[in-house]
mmCIF file of C-alpha atoms in Angstrom:
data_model
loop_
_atom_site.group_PDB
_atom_site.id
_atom_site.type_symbol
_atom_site.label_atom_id
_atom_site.label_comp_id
_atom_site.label_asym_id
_atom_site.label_seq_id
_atom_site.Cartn_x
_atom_site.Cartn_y
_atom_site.Cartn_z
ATOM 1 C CA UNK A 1 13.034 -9.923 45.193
ATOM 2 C CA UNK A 2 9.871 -8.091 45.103
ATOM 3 C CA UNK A 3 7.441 -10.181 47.275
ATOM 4 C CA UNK A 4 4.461 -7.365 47.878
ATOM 5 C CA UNK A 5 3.998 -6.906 43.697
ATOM 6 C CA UNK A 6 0.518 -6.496 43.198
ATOM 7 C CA UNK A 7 -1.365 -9.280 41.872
ATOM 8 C CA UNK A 8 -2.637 -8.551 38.251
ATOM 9 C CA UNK A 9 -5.740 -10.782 36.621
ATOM 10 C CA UNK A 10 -3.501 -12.656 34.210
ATOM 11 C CA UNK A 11 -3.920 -13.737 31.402
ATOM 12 C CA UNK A 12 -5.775 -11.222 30.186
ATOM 13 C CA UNK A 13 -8.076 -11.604 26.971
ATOM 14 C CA UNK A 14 -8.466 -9.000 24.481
ATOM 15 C CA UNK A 15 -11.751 -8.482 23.483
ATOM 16 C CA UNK A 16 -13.380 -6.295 21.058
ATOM 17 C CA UNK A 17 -14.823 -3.331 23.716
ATOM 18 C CA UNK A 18 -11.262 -3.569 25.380
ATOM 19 C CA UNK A 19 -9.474 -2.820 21.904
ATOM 20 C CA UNK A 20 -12.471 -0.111 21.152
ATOM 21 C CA UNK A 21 -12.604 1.174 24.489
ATOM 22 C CA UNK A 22 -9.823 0.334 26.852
ATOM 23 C CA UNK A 23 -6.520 0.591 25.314
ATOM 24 C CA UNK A 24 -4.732 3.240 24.156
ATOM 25 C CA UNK A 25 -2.602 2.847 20.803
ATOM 26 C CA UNK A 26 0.601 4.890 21.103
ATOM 27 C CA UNK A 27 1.242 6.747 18.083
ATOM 28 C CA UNK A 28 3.908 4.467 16.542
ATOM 29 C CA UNK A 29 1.175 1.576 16.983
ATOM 30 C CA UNK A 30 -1.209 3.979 15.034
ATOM 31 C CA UNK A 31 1.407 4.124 11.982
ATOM 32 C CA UNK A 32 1.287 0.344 12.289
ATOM 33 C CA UNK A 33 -2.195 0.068 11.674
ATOM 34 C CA UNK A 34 -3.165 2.476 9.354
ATOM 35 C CA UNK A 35 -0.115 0.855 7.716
ATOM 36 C CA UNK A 36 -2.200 -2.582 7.311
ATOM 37 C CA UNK A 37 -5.619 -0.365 6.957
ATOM 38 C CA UNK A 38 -4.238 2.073 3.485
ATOM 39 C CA UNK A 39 -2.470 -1.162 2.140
ATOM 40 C CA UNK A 40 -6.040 -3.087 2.222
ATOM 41 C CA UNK A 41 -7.651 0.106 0.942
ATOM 42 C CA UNK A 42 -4.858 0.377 -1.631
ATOM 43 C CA UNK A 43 -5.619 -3.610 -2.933
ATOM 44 C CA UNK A 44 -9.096 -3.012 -2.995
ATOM 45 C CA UNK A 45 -9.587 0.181 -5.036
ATOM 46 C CA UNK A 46 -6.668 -1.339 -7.883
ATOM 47 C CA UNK A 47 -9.100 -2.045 -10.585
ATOM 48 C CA UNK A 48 -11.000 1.553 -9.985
ATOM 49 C CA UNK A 49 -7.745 2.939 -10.363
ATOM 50 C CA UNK A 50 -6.658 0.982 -13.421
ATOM 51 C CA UNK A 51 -10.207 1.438 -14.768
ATOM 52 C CA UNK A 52 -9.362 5.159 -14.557
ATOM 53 C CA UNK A 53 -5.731 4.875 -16.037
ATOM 54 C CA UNK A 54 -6.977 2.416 -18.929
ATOM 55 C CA UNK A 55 -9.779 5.154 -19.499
ATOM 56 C CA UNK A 56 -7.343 8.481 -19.280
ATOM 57 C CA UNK A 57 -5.317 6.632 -22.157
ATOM 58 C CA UNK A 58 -7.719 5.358 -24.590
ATOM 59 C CA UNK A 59 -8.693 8.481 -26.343
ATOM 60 C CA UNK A 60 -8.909 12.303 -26.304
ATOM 61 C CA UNK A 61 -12.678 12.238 -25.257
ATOM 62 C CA UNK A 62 -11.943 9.514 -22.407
ATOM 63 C CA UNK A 63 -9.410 11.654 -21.285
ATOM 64 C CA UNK A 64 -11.758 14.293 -20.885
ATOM 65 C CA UNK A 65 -14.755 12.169 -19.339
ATOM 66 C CA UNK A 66 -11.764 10.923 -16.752
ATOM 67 C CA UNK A 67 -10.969 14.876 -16.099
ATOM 68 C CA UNK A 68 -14.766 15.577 -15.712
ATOM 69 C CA UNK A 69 -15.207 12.110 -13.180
ATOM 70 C CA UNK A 70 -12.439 13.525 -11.226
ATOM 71 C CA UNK A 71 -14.421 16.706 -10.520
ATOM 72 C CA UNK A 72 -17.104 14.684 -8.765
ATOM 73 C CA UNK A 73 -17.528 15.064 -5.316
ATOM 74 C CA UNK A 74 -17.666 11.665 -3.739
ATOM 75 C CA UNK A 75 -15.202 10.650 -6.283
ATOM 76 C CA UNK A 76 -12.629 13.722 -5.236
ATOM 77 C CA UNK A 77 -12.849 12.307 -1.669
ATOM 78 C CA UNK A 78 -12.249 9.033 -2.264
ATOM 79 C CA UNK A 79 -9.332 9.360 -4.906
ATOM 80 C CA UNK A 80 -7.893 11.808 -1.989
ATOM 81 C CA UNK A 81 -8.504 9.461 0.736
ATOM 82 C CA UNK A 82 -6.710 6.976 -1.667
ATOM 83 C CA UNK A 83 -3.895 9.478 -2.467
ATOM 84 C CA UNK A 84 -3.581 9.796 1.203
ATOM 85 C CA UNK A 85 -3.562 5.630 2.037
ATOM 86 C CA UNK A 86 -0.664 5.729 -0.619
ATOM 87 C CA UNK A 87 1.537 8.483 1.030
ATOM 88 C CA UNK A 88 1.193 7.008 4.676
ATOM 89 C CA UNK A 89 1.330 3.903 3.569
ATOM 90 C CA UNK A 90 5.677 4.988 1.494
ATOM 91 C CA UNK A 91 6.003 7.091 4.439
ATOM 92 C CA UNK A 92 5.172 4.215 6.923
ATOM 93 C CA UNK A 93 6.874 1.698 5.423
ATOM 94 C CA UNK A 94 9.990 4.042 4.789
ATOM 95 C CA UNK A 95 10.021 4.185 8.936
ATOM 96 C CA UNK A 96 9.550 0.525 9.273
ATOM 97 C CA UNK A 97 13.217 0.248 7.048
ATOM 98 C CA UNK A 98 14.593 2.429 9.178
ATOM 99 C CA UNK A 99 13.658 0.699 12.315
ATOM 100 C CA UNK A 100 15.216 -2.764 11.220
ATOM 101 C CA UNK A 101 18.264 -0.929 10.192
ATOM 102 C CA UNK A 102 18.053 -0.347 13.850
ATOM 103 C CA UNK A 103 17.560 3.474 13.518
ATOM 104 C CA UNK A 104 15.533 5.159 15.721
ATOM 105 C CA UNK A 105 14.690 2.574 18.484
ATOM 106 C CA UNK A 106 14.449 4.369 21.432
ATOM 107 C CA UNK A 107 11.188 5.462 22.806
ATOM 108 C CA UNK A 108 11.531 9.168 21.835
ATOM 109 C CA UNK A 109 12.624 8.611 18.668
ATOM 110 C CA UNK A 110 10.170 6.585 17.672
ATOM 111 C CA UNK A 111 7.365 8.650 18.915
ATOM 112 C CA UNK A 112 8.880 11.298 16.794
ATOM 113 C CA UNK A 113 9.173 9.479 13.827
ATOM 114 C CA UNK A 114 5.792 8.682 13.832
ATOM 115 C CA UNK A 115 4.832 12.066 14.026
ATOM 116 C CA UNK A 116 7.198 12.945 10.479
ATOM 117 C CA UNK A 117 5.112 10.030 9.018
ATOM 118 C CA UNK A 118 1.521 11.272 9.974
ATOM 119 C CA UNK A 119 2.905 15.182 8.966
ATOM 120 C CA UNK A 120 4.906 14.349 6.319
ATOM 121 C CA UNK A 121 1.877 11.730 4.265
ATOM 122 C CA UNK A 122 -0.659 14.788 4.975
ATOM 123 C CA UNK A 123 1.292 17.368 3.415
ATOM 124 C CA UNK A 124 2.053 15.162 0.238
ATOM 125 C CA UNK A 125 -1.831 14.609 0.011
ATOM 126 C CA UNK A 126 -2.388 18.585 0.227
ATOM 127 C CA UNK A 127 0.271 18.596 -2.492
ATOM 128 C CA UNK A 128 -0.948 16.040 -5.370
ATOM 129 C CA UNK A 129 -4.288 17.083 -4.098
ATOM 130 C CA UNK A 130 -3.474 20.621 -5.097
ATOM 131 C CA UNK A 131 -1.942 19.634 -8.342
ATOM 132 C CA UNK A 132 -5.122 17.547 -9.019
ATOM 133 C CA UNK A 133 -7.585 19.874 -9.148
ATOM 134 C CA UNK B 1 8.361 -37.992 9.871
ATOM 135 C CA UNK B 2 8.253 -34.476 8.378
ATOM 136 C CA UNK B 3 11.861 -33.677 7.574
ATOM 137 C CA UNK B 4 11.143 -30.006 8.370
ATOM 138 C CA UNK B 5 13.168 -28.089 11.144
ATOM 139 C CA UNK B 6 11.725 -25.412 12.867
ATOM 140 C CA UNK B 7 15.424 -23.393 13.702
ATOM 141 C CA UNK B 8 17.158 -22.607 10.460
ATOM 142 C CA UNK B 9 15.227 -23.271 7.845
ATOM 143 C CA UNK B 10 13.892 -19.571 7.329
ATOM 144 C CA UNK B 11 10.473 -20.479 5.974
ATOM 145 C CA UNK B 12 8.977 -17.250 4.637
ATOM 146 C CA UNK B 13 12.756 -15.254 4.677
ATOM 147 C CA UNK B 14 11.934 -15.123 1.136
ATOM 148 C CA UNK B 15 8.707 -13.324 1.033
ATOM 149 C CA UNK B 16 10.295 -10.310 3.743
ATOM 150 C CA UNK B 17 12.789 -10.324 1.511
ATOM 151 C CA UNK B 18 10.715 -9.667 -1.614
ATOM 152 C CA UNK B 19 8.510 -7.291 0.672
ATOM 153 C CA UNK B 20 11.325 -4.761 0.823
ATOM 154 C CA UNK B 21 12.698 -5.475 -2.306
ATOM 155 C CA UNK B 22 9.483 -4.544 -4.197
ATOM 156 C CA UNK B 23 8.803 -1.508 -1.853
ATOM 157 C CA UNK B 24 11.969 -0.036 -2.823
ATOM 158 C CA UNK B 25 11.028 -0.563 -6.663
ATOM 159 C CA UNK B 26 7.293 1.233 -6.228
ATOM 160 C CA UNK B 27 8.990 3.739 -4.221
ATOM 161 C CA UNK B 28 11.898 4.867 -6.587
ATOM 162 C CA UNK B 29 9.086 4.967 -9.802
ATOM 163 C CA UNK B 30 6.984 7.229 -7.464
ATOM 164 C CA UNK B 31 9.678 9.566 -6.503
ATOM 165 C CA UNK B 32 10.519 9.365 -10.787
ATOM 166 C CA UNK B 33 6.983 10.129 -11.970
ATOM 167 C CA UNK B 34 5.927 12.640 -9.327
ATOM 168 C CA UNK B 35 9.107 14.486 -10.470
ATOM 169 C CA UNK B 36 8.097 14.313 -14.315
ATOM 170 C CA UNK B 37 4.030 15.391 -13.526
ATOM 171 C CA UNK B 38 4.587 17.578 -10.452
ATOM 172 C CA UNK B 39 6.348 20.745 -12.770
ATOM 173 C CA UNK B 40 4.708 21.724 -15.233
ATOM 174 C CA UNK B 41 1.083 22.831 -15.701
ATOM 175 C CA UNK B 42 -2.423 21.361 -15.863
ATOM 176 C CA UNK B 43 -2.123 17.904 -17.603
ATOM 177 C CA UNK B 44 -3.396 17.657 -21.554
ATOM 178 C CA UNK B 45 -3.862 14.581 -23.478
ATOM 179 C CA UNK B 46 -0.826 14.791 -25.354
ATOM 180 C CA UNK B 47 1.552 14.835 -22.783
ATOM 181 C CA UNK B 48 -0.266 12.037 -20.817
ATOM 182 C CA UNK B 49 -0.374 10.326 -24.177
ATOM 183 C CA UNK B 50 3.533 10.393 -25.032
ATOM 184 C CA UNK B 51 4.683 10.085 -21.306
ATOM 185 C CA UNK B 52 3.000 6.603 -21.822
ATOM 186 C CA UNK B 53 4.540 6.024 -25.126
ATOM 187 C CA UNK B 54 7.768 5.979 -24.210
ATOM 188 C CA UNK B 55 9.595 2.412 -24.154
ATOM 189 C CA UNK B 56 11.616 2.883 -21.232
ATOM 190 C CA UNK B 57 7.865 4.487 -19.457
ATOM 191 C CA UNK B 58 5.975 1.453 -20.817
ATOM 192 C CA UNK B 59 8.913 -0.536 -18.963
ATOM 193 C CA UNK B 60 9.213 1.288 -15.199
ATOM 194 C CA UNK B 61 5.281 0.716 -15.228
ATOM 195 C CA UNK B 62 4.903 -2.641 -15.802
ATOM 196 C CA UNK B 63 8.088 -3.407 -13.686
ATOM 197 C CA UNK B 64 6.154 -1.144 -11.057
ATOM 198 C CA UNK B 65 3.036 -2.973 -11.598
ATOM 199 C CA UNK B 66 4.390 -6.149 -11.274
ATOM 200 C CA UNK B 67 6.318 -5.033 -8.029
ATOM 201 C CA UNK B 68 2.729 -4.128 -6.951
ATOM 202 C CA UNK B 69 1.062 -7.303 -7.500
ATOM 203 C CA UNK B 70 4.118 -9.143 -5.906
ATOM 204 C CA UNK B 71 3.976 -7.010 -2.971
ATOM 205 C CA UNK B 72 0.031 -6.570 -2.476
ATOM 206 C CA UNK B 73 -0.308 -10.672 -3.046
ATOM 207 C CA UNK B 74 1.827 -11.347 0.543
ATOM 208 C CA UNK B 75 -0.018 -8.266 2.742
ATOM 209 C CA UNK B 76 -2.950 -9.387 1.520
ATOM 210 C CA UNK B 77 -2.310 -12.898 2.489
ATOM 211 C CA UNK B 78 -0.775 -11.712 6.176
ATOM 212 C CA UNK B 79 -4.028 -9.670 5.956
ATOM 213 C CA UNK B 80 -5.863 -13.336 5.656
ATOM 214 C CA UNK B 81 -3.721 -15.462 7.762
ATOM 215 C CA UNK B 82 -4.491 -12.792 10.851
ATOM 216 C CA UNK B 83 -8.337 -12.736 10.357
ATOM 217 C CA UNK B 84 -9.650 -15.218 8.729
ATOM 218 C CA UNK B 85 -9.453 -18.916 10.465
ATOM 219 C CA UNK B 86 -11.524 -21.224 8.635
ATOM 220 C CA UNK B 87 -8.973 -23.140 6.343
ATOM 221 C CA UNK B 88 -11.411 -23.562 3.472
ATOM 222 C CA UNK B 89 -12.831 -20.240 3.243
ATOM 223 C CA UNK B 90 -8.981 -18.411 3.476
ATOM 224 C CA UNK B 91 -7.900 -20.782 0.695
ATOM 225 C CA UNK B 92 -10.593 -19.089 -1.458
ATOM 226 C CA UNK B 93 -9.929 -16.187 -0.351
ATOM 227 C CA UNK B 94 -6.131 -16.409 -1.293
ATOM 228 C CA UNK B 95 -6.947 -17.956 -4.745
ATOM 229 C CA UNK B 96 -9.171 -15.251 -5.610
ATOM 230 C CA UNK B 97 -6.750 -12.511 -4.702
ATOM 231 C CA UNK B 98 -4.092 -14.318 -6.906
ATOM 232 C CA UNK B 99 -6.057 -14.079 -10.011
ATOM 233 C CA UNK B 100 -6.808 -10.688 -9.127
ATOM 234 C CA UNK B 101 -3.593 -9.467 -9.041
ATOM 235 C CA UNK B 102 -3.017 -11.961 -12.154
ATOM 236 C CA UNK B 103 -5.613 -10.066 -13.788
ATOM 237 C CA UNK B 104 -4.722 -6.727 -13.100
ATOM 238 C CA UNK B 105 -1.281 -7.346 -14.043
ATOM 239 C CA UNK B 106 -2.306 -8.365 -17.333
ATOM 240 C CA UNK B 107 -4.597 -5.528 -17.735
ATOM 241 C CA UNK B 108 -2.158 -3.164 -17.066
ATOM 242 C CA UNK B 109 0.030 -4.899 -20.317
ATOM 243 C CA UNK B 110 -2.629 -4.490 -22.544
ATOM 244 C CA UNK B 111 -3.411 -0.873 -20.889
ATOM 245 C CA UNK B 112 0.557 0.070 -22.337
ATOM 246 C CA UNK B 113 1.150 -1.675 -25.146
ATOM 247 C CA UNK B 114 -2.564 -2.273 -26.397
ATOM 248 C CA UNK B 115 -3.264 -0.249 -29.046
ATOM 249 C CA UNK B 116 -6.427 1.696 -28.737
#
């Protein structure tokens, strides 16, 4: 038994400057919570986004004011940020499947599958983003 | 006594269940409708316009819709559960995100089969 083990100041509290400051997330911890993060944004933009669906629908010259919001700036970067929280969020939650299937566990694996989720929910962005405008 | 037990009664199995099970739903209408728009050229009226106004569209989108609400309803509550401790102010909280998603579910009927 290991009797020299070096003491460590247990339990340790987390505190907001140690979450900020002191620990590093490893990138499957970063899917997690950008996971949680693009779902909340997701929730919270719903009735801009059905606001904007109801509006496309309604009539030929809605569809066109719709076309001609899109073009804004601000409003660009927030649909694509949006566009973005959806991707990572399929992408993310496709991973988390896989992991309770029991499919990639080990540490490798993981790490790399968190890099195909990051990659992967960029480049669809770049695409619809493309197709957008 | 509260004739609950802790081992084996799986308390909230449900809601993982219907997690998943409405995941798989939004994800197999985005994979359909990113398939129809992503061909094809710049979007008109029309075609937005009869994509809509076809029954078995009108369908997937509500179905997706309602998958949404379903799903958004229990991260949003994990959401509250996590942060928010005061008992009073997270049961607000919770009832106004319910008739949010109520809302926008019923929006979203009247959006497809409204007539405009």
């Amino acid at each position: 038994m290991p009797t020299a083990a070096v003491k460590k100041n247990r339990p340790k509290y987390l505190s907001l400057r140690a979450i900020l400051f002191e620990i590093r997330l490893p990138l499957p911890g970063w899917v997690s919570i950008l996971h949680r993060v693009s779902g909340a944004l997701l929730f919270a933009s719903l009735v801009w986004l059905l606001f904007m669906l109801d509006r496309s629908l309604a009539s030929e010259q809605d569809f066109a004011f719709v076309r001609h919001y899109l073009g804004l700036a601000p409003v660009k970067l927030a649909l694509l940020v949006l566009i973005w929280a959806y991707c990572h969020h399929l992408c993310a939650g496709i991973r988390f499947l896989l992991l309770e299937l029991q499919k990639g566990w080990e540490k490798e694996a993981a790490r790399l599958s968190s890099i195909v989720v990051f990659v992967a929910s960029l480049a669809l962005t770049a695409l619809f983003g493309a197709k957008l405008w | 006594m509260v004739n609950r037990i802790v081992v084996g009664a799986h308390y909230g199995w449900r809601d993982w269940l219907v997690q998943r099970v409405t995941a798989a739903v939004m994800a197999l209408y985005s994979v359909i409708l990113a398939l129809v728009l992503l061909p094809g050229g710049p979007l008109t009226y029309e075609a937005w316009k009869a994509l809509f106004a076809r029954g078995w569209m009108r369908v997937a989108t509500l179905l997706f819709a309602a998958s949404l609400a379903w799903h958004a309803w229990i991260g949003v509550r994990d959401i509250l559960m996590d942060y928010v401790k005061p008992t009073g102010v997270r049961l607000a909280l919770q009832v106004l995100v319910i008739l949010l998603l109520a809302g926008c579910l019923g929006w979203t009927a009247q959006i497809l089969w409204g007539t405009p």
